[in-house]
Coordinates of C-alpha atoms in Angstrom, one line a residue:
Chain A
M1 CA 56.9 47.4 136.0
N2 CA 53.5 47.6 134.0
I3 CA 53.1 45.3 131.5
V4 CA 50.6 45.4 128.4
V5 CA 50.3 41.8 127.2
L6 CA 48.7 41.7 123.7
V7 CA 46.7 38.5 122.9
K8 CA 44.9 37.1 119.9
Q9 CA 41.6 34.8 119.7
V10 CA 42.8 32.3 117.0
P11 CA 41.1 28.8 116.0
D12 CA 42.1 25.9 117.2
T13 CA 45.1 24.1 115.0
W14 CA 43.0 21.2 115.5
A15 CA 40.2 22.2 113.8
E16 CA 38.9 22.8 110.3
R17 CA 39.9 26.5 109.1
K18 CA 38.4 27.7 106.1
L19 CA 37.6 31.1 104.5
N20 CA 34.2 32.6 104.3
A21 CA 33.2 32.5 100.2
D22 CA 31.3 35.8 100.2
D23 CA 33.7 38.2 101.9
K24 CA 36.9 35.8 101.9
R25 CA 37.4 35.9 105.7
L26 CA 38.6 33.4 108.2
D27 CA 35.5 32.3 109.2
R28 CA 35.8 32.7 113.2
A29 CA 32.3 32.0 114.0
S30 CA 31.9 28.4 113.3
V31 CA 35.2 27.1 114.6
D32 CA 36.3 26.2 118.1
V33 CA 38.4 29.0 119.3
V34 CA 41.6 29.6 121.6
M35 CA 44.2 31.8 122.8
N36 CA 46.7 31.9 120.3
E37 CA 49.4 29.5 121.9
I38 CA 52.3 31.8 121.6
D39 CA 50.1 34.3 123.6
E40 CA 50.3 32.1 126.7
Y41 CA 54.0 32.4 126.8
A42 CA 53.6 36.1 126.7
V43 CA 51.4 36.2 129.3
E44 CA 53.9 33.9 131.9
E45 CA 56.6 35.8 130.9
A46 CA 54.7 39.2 132.4
L47 CA 53.5 37.2 135.2
K48 CA 57.0 35.9 136.0
I49 CA 58.6 39.4 135.7
K50 CA 55.8 40.9 137.9
E51 CA 56.1 38.6 140.5
A52 CA 59.8 39.4 140.9
G53 CA 59.7 43.3 140.5
G54 CA 55.9 44.1 141.3
G55 CA 53.8 46.5 138.9
E56 CA 50.5 45.5 137.0
V57 CA 49.6 42.9 134.0
T58 CA 47.1 44.4 131.8
I59 CA 45.9 42.3 128.7
L60 CA 45.0 43.5 125.5
T61 CA 43.0 42.1 122.8
M62 CA 40.6 43.3 119.6
G63 CA 38.4 40.8 118.5
P64 CA 35.2 40.0 118.3
E65 CA 32.4 39.4 121.5
R66 CA 33.5 35.8 122.1
A67 CA 37.1 36.8 122.5
V68 CA 36.4 37.6 126.3
E69 CA 36.8 33.9 126.7
T70 CA 40.6 34.2 125.9
I71 CA 40.6 37.3 128.4
R72 CA 39.1 35.2 131.1
K73 CA 41.9 32.9 130.3
A74 CA 44.7 35.4 130.5
L75 CA 43.2 36.9 133.7
S76 CA 42.7 33.3 135.5
M77 CA 46.2 32.7 134.8
G78 CA 46.9 35.9 136.9
A79 CA 46.8 38.9 135.0
D80 CA 45.5 42.3 136.8
K81 CA 42.8 43.4 134.5
A82 CA 42.2 43.8 130.4
V83 CA 41.0 46.1 128.0
H84 CA 38.7 44.5 125.1
L85 CA 38.5 46.6 121.9
V86 CA 35.5 45.6 120.0
D87 CA 33.4 47.0 117.2
D88 CA 31.8 45.5 114.0
A89 CA 34.0 48.6 112.1
L90 CA 36.9 46.2 112.9
A91 CA 36.1 43.5 110.7
G92 CA 38.1 42.6 108.2
S93 CA 41.0 44.9 109.2
D94 CA 44.7 43.6 108.1
A95 CA 47.3 43.4 110.0
V96 CA 48.5 47.2 109.2
Q97 CA 45.1 48.3 110.4
T98 CA 45.2 46.2 113.4
S99 CA 48.3 47.9 114.3
Y100 CA 46.6 50.9 114.0
A101 CA 43.7 50.7 116.2
L102 CA 46.2 48.7 118.8
A103 CA 48.2 51.9 118.7
K104 CA 45.4 54.2 119.7
V105 CA 44.8 52.3 122.6
L106 CA 48.0 51.9 123.6
E107 CA 48.6 55.9 124.1
T108 CA 45.5 55.4 126.4
L109 CA 47.6 53.0 128.4
E110 CA 50.9 53.4 130.8
Y111 CA 53.3 50.8 130.3
D112 CA 57.0 50.1 130.4
L113 CA 56.5 46.8 128.4
L114 CA 54.1 45.2 125.7
I115 CA 54.6 41.7 125.3
S116 CA 52.7 39.4 122.8
G117 CA 53.8 36.2 121.2
S118 CA 56.0 36.3 118.3
E119 CA 53.4 35.2 115.6
A120 CA 49.4 34.0 115.6
T121 CA 48.8 30.6 114.5
D122 CA 46.1 31.5 112.1
S123 CA 47.7 34.5 109.8
R124 CA 51.3 33.3 110.5
M125 CA 52.7 36.8 109.6
A126 CA 54.6 37.6 112.9
I127 CA 54.6 40.9 112.3
M128 CA 52.4 42.6 114.7
G129 CA 55.4 43.9 117.2
A130 CA 57.3 45.3 114.4
L131 CA 54.1 46.8 113.2
L132 CA 53.4 48.2 116.9
A133 CA 57.0 49.3 117.4
E134 CA 56.9 51.5 114.0
R135 CA 53.6 52.6 115.1
T136 CA 54.5 54.0 118.8
G137 CA 58.3 55.2 117.9
K138 CA 59.0 52.2 121.0
P139 CA 62.2 50.1 120.6
Q140 CA 61.3 46.8 118.8
L141 CA 62.6 43.9 120.5
T142 CA 60.9 41.1 118.9
G143 CA 61.2 37.1 118.5
A144 CA 63.1 36.7 122.2
R145 CA 63.9 33.4 123.4
K146 CA 65.0 35.4 126.8
V147 CA 63.8 38.7 128.4
T148 CA 66.0 39.9 130.8
V149 CA 64.6 43.5 132.5
D150 CA 66.9 45.7 134.8
G151 CA 65.7 48.9 136.2
G152 CA 64.7 51.2 132.8
S153 CA 66.3 48.9 130.5
V154 CA 65.2 45.2 129.1
R155 CA 67.8 42.9 127.1
I156 CA 66.5 40.0 125.1
E157 CA 68.3 37.0 122.7
R158 CA 66.4 37.5 119.7
Q159 CA 66.6 34.1 117.9
T160 CA 68.6 33.9 114.6
D161 CA 68.7 31.2 112.0
N162 CA 72.1 30.3 113.4
G163 CA 71.7 31.4 117.1
Y164 CA 70.6 34.5 118.3
D165 CA 71.6 38.2 118.6
V166 CA 71.6 40.0 122.3
V167 CA 69.3 43.3 122.0
E168 CA 68.8 45.9 124.3
A169 CA 66.8 48.8 124.4
P170 CA 65.5 51.6 127.1
T171 CA 61.6 50.9 128.4
P172 CA 59.1 51.5 127.4
A173 CA 59.8 48.8 124.6
I174 CA 57.7 46.3 122.3
V175 CA 58.4 42.9 123.0
S176 CA 57.3 39.8 121.5
V177 CA 58.4 35.8 122.5
V178 CA 58.9 32.6 120.9
E179 CA 57.6 29.6 122.6
K180 CA 61.0 28.6 124.2
I181 CA 61.3 31.2 126.3
N182 CA 58.9 29.2 129.3
E183 CA 56.4 27.0 130.3
P184 CA 52.7 28.8 131.0
R185 CA 51.2 27.9 133.8
Y186 CA 47.6 26.3 134.0
P187 CA 45.0 28.5 135.5
S188 CA 44.3 27.4 139.1
F189 CA 40.6 26.7 140.2
K190 CA 41.4 30.0 142.6
G191 CA 42.7 31.7 139.6
I192 CA 39.7 30.9 137.4
M193 CA 37.1 32.1 140.0
A194 CA 39.1 35.4 141.0
A195 CA 39.0 36.1 136.8
K196 CA 35.4 36.6 136.8
S197 CA 35.6 39.8 139.4
K198 CA 38.7 41.3 137.6
P199 CA 38.0 44.7 135.7
L200 CA 37.6 44.4 132.1
T201 CA 37.2 47.9 129.9
T202 CA 35.3 47.4 126.9
L203 CA 35.8 49.8 124.3
T204 CA 34.3 50.8 120.7
V205 CA 35.9 52.1 117.8
A206 CA 34.8 55.4 119.0
D207 CA 35.9 55.3 122.9
A208 CA 39.3 54.9 121.7
G209 CA 39.6 57.5 119.2
I210 CA 40.1 55.3 115.8
E211 CA 38.7 56.7 112.5
A212 CA 36.3 54.1 111.7
A213 CA 37.2 55.1 107.7
Q214 CA 40.5 53.5 108.5
V215 CA 39.7 50.3 109.6
G216 CA 37.8 47.3 108.6
L217 CA 37.6 45.1 105.3
A218 CA 36.5 48.1 102.8
A219 CA 39.4 49.9 103.5
A220 CA 41.7 47.4 103.8
P221 CA 45.5 47.9 102.1
S222 CA 45.7 44.1 101.3
Q223 CA 42.8 42.1 100.1
V224 CA 42.2 38.7 99.3
V225 CA 41.0 38.8 95.6
E226 CA 40.4 35.1 95.5
F227 CA 41.4 31.6 97.1
A228 CA 40.7 27.7 96.4
N229 CA 40.6 24.9 98.5
K230 CA 43.5 22.5 97.7
P231 CA 42.8 19.3 97.4
P232 CA 44.6 17.6 100.5
R233 CA 47.8 15.8 99.1
Q234 CA 47.3 12.4 98.1
A235 CA 49.4 9.4 99.8
G236 CA 51.8 7.7 97.4
Q237 CA 53.5 4.0 97.8
V238 CA 53.7 3.1 101.4
V239 CA 56.5 0.0 101.8
K240 CA 57.2 -2.2 104.7
D241 CA 60.7 -2.6 105.5
E242 CA 61.9 -6.2 104.7
G243 CA 65.5 -5.7 105.8
D244 CA 66.4 -3.3 102.4
G245 CA 64.3 -0.8 103.2
G246 CA 67.2 1.8 103.1
M247 CA 67.5 0.7 99.5
K248 CA 63.8 0.9 98.7
V249 CA 63.9 4.6 99.7
A250 CA 67.3 5.1 97.6
E251 CA 65.5 3.6 94.7
F252 CA 62.7 5.8 95.2
L253 CA 65.0 9.0 95.3
A254 CA 66.7 7.8 92.1
S255 CA 63.6 7.2 90.2
Q256 CA 62.2 10.8 91.3
K257 CA 66.0 12.2 89.8
I258 CA 66.8 13.3 93.3
V259 CA 70.0 11.0 94.1
Chain B
M1 CA 59.8 49.3 82.6
A2 CA 58.9 50.2 86.4
E3 CA 61.5 49.6 88.6
I4 CA 61.4 46.8 91.4
L5 CA 63.1 47.2 94.5
V6 CA 64.2 43.8 96.0
L7 CA 65.8 43.8 99.5
V8 CA 69.1 41.4 99.1
D9 CA 69.4 39.3 101.9
H10 CA 73.1 38.7 102.8
V11 CA 75.9 37.8 105.0
E12 CA 78.8 40.4 104.6
G13 CA 78.6 40.8 100.8
T14 CA 77.5 37.3 99.9
P15 CA 73.6 37.3 98.9
K16 CA 71.6 33.9 100.3
K17 CA 69.9 32.1 97.4
V18 CA 66.5 33.3 98.2
S19 CA 68.2 36.8 96.8
Y20 CA 68.6 35.6 93.5
E21 CA 65.1 33.9 93.4
L22 CA 63.7 37.5 94.4
L23 CA 65.6 39.1 91.5
T24 CA 64.8 36.2 88.8
L25 CA 61.2 36.9 90.0
A26 CA 61.2 40.6 89.8
R27 CA 62.5 40.3 85.9
T28 CA 59.1 39.3 85.5
L29 CA 57.3 42.5 86.9
G30 CA 59.8 45.4 85.5
E31 CA 63.3 46.2 86.4
P32 CA 65.1 44.9 89.1
S33 CA 67.1 47.0 91.6
A34 CA 68.8 45.3 94.3
V35 CA 69.0 47.1 97.7
V36 CA 71.9 45.9 99.5
L37 CA 72.4 47.0 103.0
G38 CA 74.8 46.4 105.9
K39 CA 78.3 45.5 106.5
G40 CA 80.0 44.1 103.2
A41 CA 77.2 45.2 101.3
S42 CA 79.4 47.0 98.3
A43 CA 80.8 42.9 97.5
A44 CA 77.4 41.8 96.6
A45 CA 77.2 44.4 93.6
E46 CA 78.5 42.2 90.8
K47 CA 77.0 38.9 92.1
V48 CA 73.3 40.4 92.1
A49 CA 74.6 42.3 88.8
A50 CA 74.7 38.5 87.5
Y51 CA 71.0 37.8 88.6
G52 CA 69.5 41.0 86.3
A53 CA 69.8 44.2 88.6
E54 CA 70.0 47.0 86.7
K55 CA 70.7 49.1 89.7
V56 CA 72.3 48.4 93.0
Y57 CA 71.7 50.4 95.7
V58 CA 74.1 50.4 98.5
S59 CA 74.5 51.3 102.0
E60 CA 77.0 50.2 104.6
A61 CA 75.7 53.0 107.2
E62 CA 76.9 51.1 110.6
E63 CA 73.4 51.9 112.2
L64 CA 72.0 49.2 109.9
S65 CA 74.3 46.4 112.0
Q66 CA 74.2 48.2 115.1
F67 CA 70.4 48.4 115.5
L68 CA 67.6 45.9 115.0
V69 CA 65.7 46.0 111.6
A70 CA 64.4 50.0 112.1
P71 CA 67.3 51.5 110.1
Y72 CA 66.3 49.4 107.1
A73 CA 63.0 49.9 106.7
T74 CA 64.1 53.8 106.6
V75 CA 66.4 52.9 103.8
L76 CA 64.0 51.7 101.7
A77 CA 61.2 54.1 102.8
Q78 CA 63.6 56.9 101.1
L79 CA 64.2 54.8 98.4
V80 CA 60.7 54.6 97.9
Q81 CA 60.2 58.4 97.7
E82 CA 63.3 58.9 95.6
K83 CA 62.9 56.3 92.8
N84 CA 59.1 55.8 92.9
P85 CA 59.1 52.1 92.2
A86 CA 55.9 49.5 91.0
A87 CA 56.7 47.4 93.9
V88 CA 59.1 46.2 96.8
L89 CA 60.3 42.5 97.4
L90 CA 61.7 41.1 100.6
P91 CA 62.6 37.9 101.5
S92 CA 60.0 36.2 103.4
N93 CA 61.9 35.6 106.5
V94 CA 61.8 36.6 110.1
T95 CA 63.6 39.9 109.5
G96 CA 62.6 40.7 105.8
K97 CA 58.9 40.5 107.0
E98 CA 59.5 42.8 110.0
V99 CA 61.1 45.5 107.3
G100 CA 58.2 44.9 105.3
A101 CA 56.1 45.8 108.1
R102 CA 58.0 49.2 109.2
L103 CA 58.0 50.1 105.9
A104 CA 54.3 49.5 105.3
V105 CA 53.4 51.9 107.9
K106 CA 56.2 54.5 107.0
I107 CA 54.8 55.0 103.3
G108 CA 51.3 54.4 103.9
S109 CA 51.1 50.8 101.7
G110 CA 49.5 47.7 102.3
L111 CA 51.9 44.5 102.7
V112 CA 51.6 40.6 101.5
T113 CA 53.3 38.2 103.4
D114 CA 54.6 34.6 102.5
A115 CA 53.9 34.9 98.6
V116 CA 55.2 32.0 96.8
G117 CA 54.5 33.6 93.5
V118 CA 53.6 37.3 92.0
T119 CA 51.9 38.0 88.6
P120 CA 52.7 40.9 86.7
E121 CA 49.7 43.0 88.1
F122 CA 51.2 42.2 91.7
V123 CA 48.9 39.5 92.9
A124 CA 50.5 37.6 95.3
E125 CA 49.7 33.4 95.9
Q126 CA 49.7 32.3 99.5
P127 CA 49.5 29.0 100.8
I128 CA 47.8 29.2 104.1
F129 CA 46.4 27.1 106.9
G130 CA 49.9 24.7 106.2
G131 CA 48.8 24.7 102.5
A132 CA 45.1 23.3 102.8
V133 CA 44.1 26.6 100.9
T134 CA 45.8 29.1 98.2
V135 CA 44.8 32.5 98.3
Q136 CA 45.6 35.3 96.0
S137 CA 46.3 38.6 97.5
K138 CA 46.5 41.8 96.6
V139 CA 47.5 45.5 97.9
Q140 CA 45.1 48.0 97.4
T141 CA 46.7 50.9 98.8
G142 CA 50.4 52.6 97.9
T143 CA 53.3 50.7 96.5
P144 CA 52.9 46.9 96.6
I145 CA 55.1 45.5 99.3
I146 CA 55.3 41.5 98.9
T147 CA 57.9 39.2 101.3
V148 CA 58.3 35.9 98.9
R149 CA 59.4 32.5 100.7
P150 CA 62.8 31.0 99.7
N151 CA 62.4 28.2 97.3
S152 CA 59.3 29.7 95.5
T153 CA 61.3 30.7 92.0
A154 CA 64.2 29.0 90.4
A155 CA 67.3 31.4 90.2
T156 CA 68.6 32.0 86.7
E157 CA 71.0 34.4 85.8
Q158 CA 70.8 37.1 83.2
A159 CA 73.1 39.8 83.1
G160 CA 72.0 43.5 84.4
A161 CA 73.8 46.8 84.1
G162 CA 74.4 46.9 88.0
T163 CA 75.0 50.6 88.1
V164 CA 76.0 50.9 91.8
E165 CA 74.3 54.3 93.4
Q166 CA 75.5 54.6 97.1
V167 CA 72.6 55.8 99.4
T168 CA 73.1 58.0 102.2
A169 CA 70.0 58.2 104.9
T170 CA 69.1 59.8 107.8
F171 CA 68.4 57.8 110.7
S172 CA 65.9 59.0 113.8
D173 CA 66.3 58.6 117.5
A174 CA 63.6 55.8 117.2
D175 CA 65.5 54.0 114.5
K176 CA 68.5 53.8 117.0
A177 CA 66.6 52.7 120.0
A178 CA 67.0 48.9 120.2
K179 CA 71.0 48.1 120.2
V180 CA 72.5 44.8 118.9
V181 CA 75.0 44.2 121.7
E182 CA 76.5 41.0 120.5
S183 CA 75.2 38.2 117.7
V184 CA 76.0 34.7 118.9
V185 CA 76.5 31.6 116.2
E186 CA 75.1 28.2 117.7
A187 CA 74.6 26.0 114.5
K188 CA 77.1 23.8 113.6
G189 CA 78.5 25.1 110.4
G190 CA 78.4 23.7 106.6
R191 CA 75.0 23.0 106.2
P192 CA 73.1 25.1 104.1
D193 CA 69.9 27.2 105.9
L194 CA 66.9 25.3 107.1
G195 CA 64.8 28.1 104.7
E196 CA 66.6 27.8 101.9
A197 CA 67.6 24.2 101.6
S198 CA 66.7 22.1 98.5
I199 CA 66.6 19.1 100.9
V200 CA 65.5 18.8 104.5
V201 CA 65.7 15.9 106.3
S202 CA 64.0 16.2 109.9
G203 CA 64.0 14.0 113.2
G204 CA 61.0 13.8 115.5
R205 CA 59.9 11.4 118.7
G206 CA 60.9 8.4 117.4
M207 CA 64.9 9.7 117.3
G208 CA 64.7 8.6 121.2
N209 CA 67.3 10.9 121.8
A210 CA 69.8 14.1 121.4
E211 CA 72.4 11.8 120.5
N212 CA 70.8 9.7 117.9
F213 CA 70.2 13.0 115.9
S214 CA 73.6 12.2 114.3
I215 CA 71.9 9.7 112.2
V216 CA 69.5 12.2 110.9
E217 CA 72.8 14.5 110.4
K218 CA 74.9 12.2 108.7
L219 CA 72.0 11.3 105.9
A220 CA 71.6 15.5 105.6
D221 CA 75.3 15.6 105.2
T222 CA 75.2 12.7 102.3
L223 CA 72.4 14.9 100.5
G224 CA 73.7 18.1 101.1
A225 CA 70.3 19.0 103.4
A226 CA 69.4 21.1 106.0
V227 CA 68.7 19.4 109.3
G228 CA 65.0 19.8 110.9
A229 CA 63.1 18.7 113.9
S230 CA 60.0 18.2 115.1
R231 CA 58.7 20.1 118.1
A232 CA 58.2 16.8 120.0
A233 CA 62.0 16.6 119.5
T234 CA 62.7 20.4 120.4
D235 CA 60.8 20.3 123.3
A236 CA 62.5 17.5 124.7
G237 CA 65.8 19.5 124.0
W238 CA 67.5 17.0 121.4
Y239 CA 67.7 19.6 119.0
P240 CA 67.8 23.3 118.6
H241 CA 64.7 25.5 118.5
Q242 CA 65.8 27.4 115.7
N243 CA 65.6 24.0 113.6
Q244 CA 61.9 23.5 114.4
V245 CA 59.6 22.8 111.8
G246 CA 55.9 23.2 111.8
Q247 CA 53.3 25.5 112.9
T248 CA 55.1 27.6 115.5
G249 CA 58.7 26.8 113.7
R250 CA 59.9 27.3 110.7
T251 CA 58.2 26.6 107.2
V252 CA 59.6 25.1 104.7
S253 CA 59.0 23.9 101.1
P254 CA 61.7 22.2 100.0
Q255 CA 62.3 19.7 96.8
L256 CA 62.6 17.2 99.1
Y257 CA 61.7 16.6 102.6
I258 CA 62.5 13.4 104.4
A259 CA 60.4 13.0 107.7
V260 CA 62.6 10.5 110.0
G261 CA 60.5 9.4 113.4
I262 CA 57.8 11.9 113.2
S263 CA 54.4 10.7 113.5
G264 CA 53.1 14.1 111.2
A265 CA 50.6 15.5 113.8
I266 CA 49.2 18.9 112.4
Q267 CA 51.2 21.0 114.3
H268 CA 54.3 19.8 112.2
R269 CA 52.3 19.2 108.6
A270 CA 51.5 22.9 108.6
G271 CA 55.3 23.6 108.4
M272 CA 56.3 20.9 105.5
Q273 CA 53.6 20.2 103.3
T274 CA 54.2 22.3 100.6
S275 CA 57.5 20.2 99.9
K276 CA 57.3 19.4 96.8
T277 CA 58.3 15.5 97.5
I278 CA 57.9 13.8 100.9
V279 CA 59.5 10.8 101.9
A280 CA 58.5 9.3 105.5
I281 CA 60.2 6.7 107.8
N282 CA 57.9 5.7 110.6
K283 CA 57.7 2.2 112.4
D284 CA 54.3 3.1 112.9
P285 CA 51.6 2.3 110.0
E286 CA 49.2 4.1 111.6
A287 CA 51.2 7.2 111.6
P288 CA 49.4 10.2 110.0
I289 CA 52.8 11.5 107.8
F290 CA 52.0 8.6 105.7
E291 CA 49.0 10.4 104.4
L292 CA 51.0 13.0 102.5
A293 CA 54.0 11.2 101.8
D294 CA 55.0 10.1 98.1
F295 CA 56.8 7.6 99.4
G296 CA 56.6 5.5 102.8
L297 CA 58.4 3.4 104.6
V298 CA 57.4 1.6 107.5
G299 CA 60.2 0.0 109.4
D300 CA 62.6 1.2 112.4
L301 CA 64.7 4.2 111.6
F302 CA 67.5 2.5 113.2
N303 CA 68.1 0.2 110.4
V304 CA 66.6 2.0 107.4
V305 CA 68.4 5.5 107.8
P306 CA 72.0 4.3 108.1
Q307 CA 71.5 1.8 105.0
L308 CA 70.0 5.0 103.6
T309 CA 72.8 7.0 104.0
E310 CA 74.9 4.2 102.8
E311 CA 73.6 3.5 99.5
I312 CA 73.3 7.1 98.8
Q313 CA 77.0 7.5 99.1
K314 CA 77.4 4.5 96.8
R315 CA 75.5 5.6 94.2
K316 CA 77.2 8.8 94.4
G317 CA 80.2 6.7 94.6

């Protein structure tokens, strides 16, 4: 089974994230970056499926030059090869445009499953799986906390607000996973060394047949008009428990007319 | 006035609170039309009319319950084409966002998710980076598709005509590719949905084990609240993952959020710091959760929380 894993490089959650004052885009240059955490679970799931039934795992990412660090991490975990879509023309693309660009690259790849993390920690939209399913016409199996592959079909447990749905589809399918699905492995020293010589294909917008006029900030179908940094929340009253702590909290709730 | 399509989230004809909030918001933007899809949809017509729906588009086509997400987008795309609305509003939950995404591709429109407000010019306000930055976003192409978070608007009743119109849609093979084989309910019944609840009580590492979560549950039930958990607690297996509040879990913004035994790591704060009022109970006076709490209590949760539960019960008589 051949699997494409979609990964994204994002600012580290622990870093101070901000928007550029001029173009109102996420400042990706001045922050520490990491592989989107939930994508590590996607890589792990792909490797587990490959280890059980064979095949090849290809990493796909769209992002600036330095996103190659994230690709290397995925390769060092054990993926076989990678495709990096990188072009200045893509800068500022929103999610809908990104799905168009990625779908173009997917046309050039053969896969039984595409697996991604359910959401990225920077945008938190959680829609790339649905967008790509719509673009490619392939079944959408998103929000999986369990994936079972059986010949030409795949079955997931899709997490819902009060439990889960069992959803089934023929391959090729578009899958996204939540973080409770597995425990991602750490790259071994051997894996890190091997990653350096694994095949990495770099594609420009022209290489992938993407119309440059359809992507990038100027053509974005949704745009940030303005933004403001919110002052951090002010700490309120902090009281030490003297044996009547529960009453103190109740008094506060009553003063706020909550109880 | 221009028509505003509102996708109603409902369980067998009983709309969720967020649906009434969306209809209330839609009244400030134009003339709300409720779109109620799936099993039991017809039963919702009168209920959504009470919140201002002038029209109610209904389809109970079996495909809507049998297959995941895609059929919803197909019906909405057809309605956008036929009715030419000024905007489409959807609830900003997992399925609502995915339906909006597929609709955006189908009709060639832009999409804004996680809005907490929408102006009459369809500029959407979004808190990002866990509430540290507030952004005003606008759809520049096509019919604006905006998903709106629960608890963003207070729902108020205002009668609408509620004229019901049945919708007949044709579904493609692609719409029927991902089959829902079974739906399993794991959550204990009786508590409000975490995303919609006005009050949320969450437990964290300080709970110590799964059994102790009953302390949090008792307080929640006394307040009519939903129960949340920090990632430390769900990772340890003390509480189900669907109750996880934080960066990689649910984002909530209730009227009141009570954090019990939660230190307040950035991962957790990202999911709750837009709550109106925050109360924290933690034995560590240095816990970062106190930096954003309106009221903090430094103490042993095993003493404080049962006393609080009892005191609230007393006050409620």
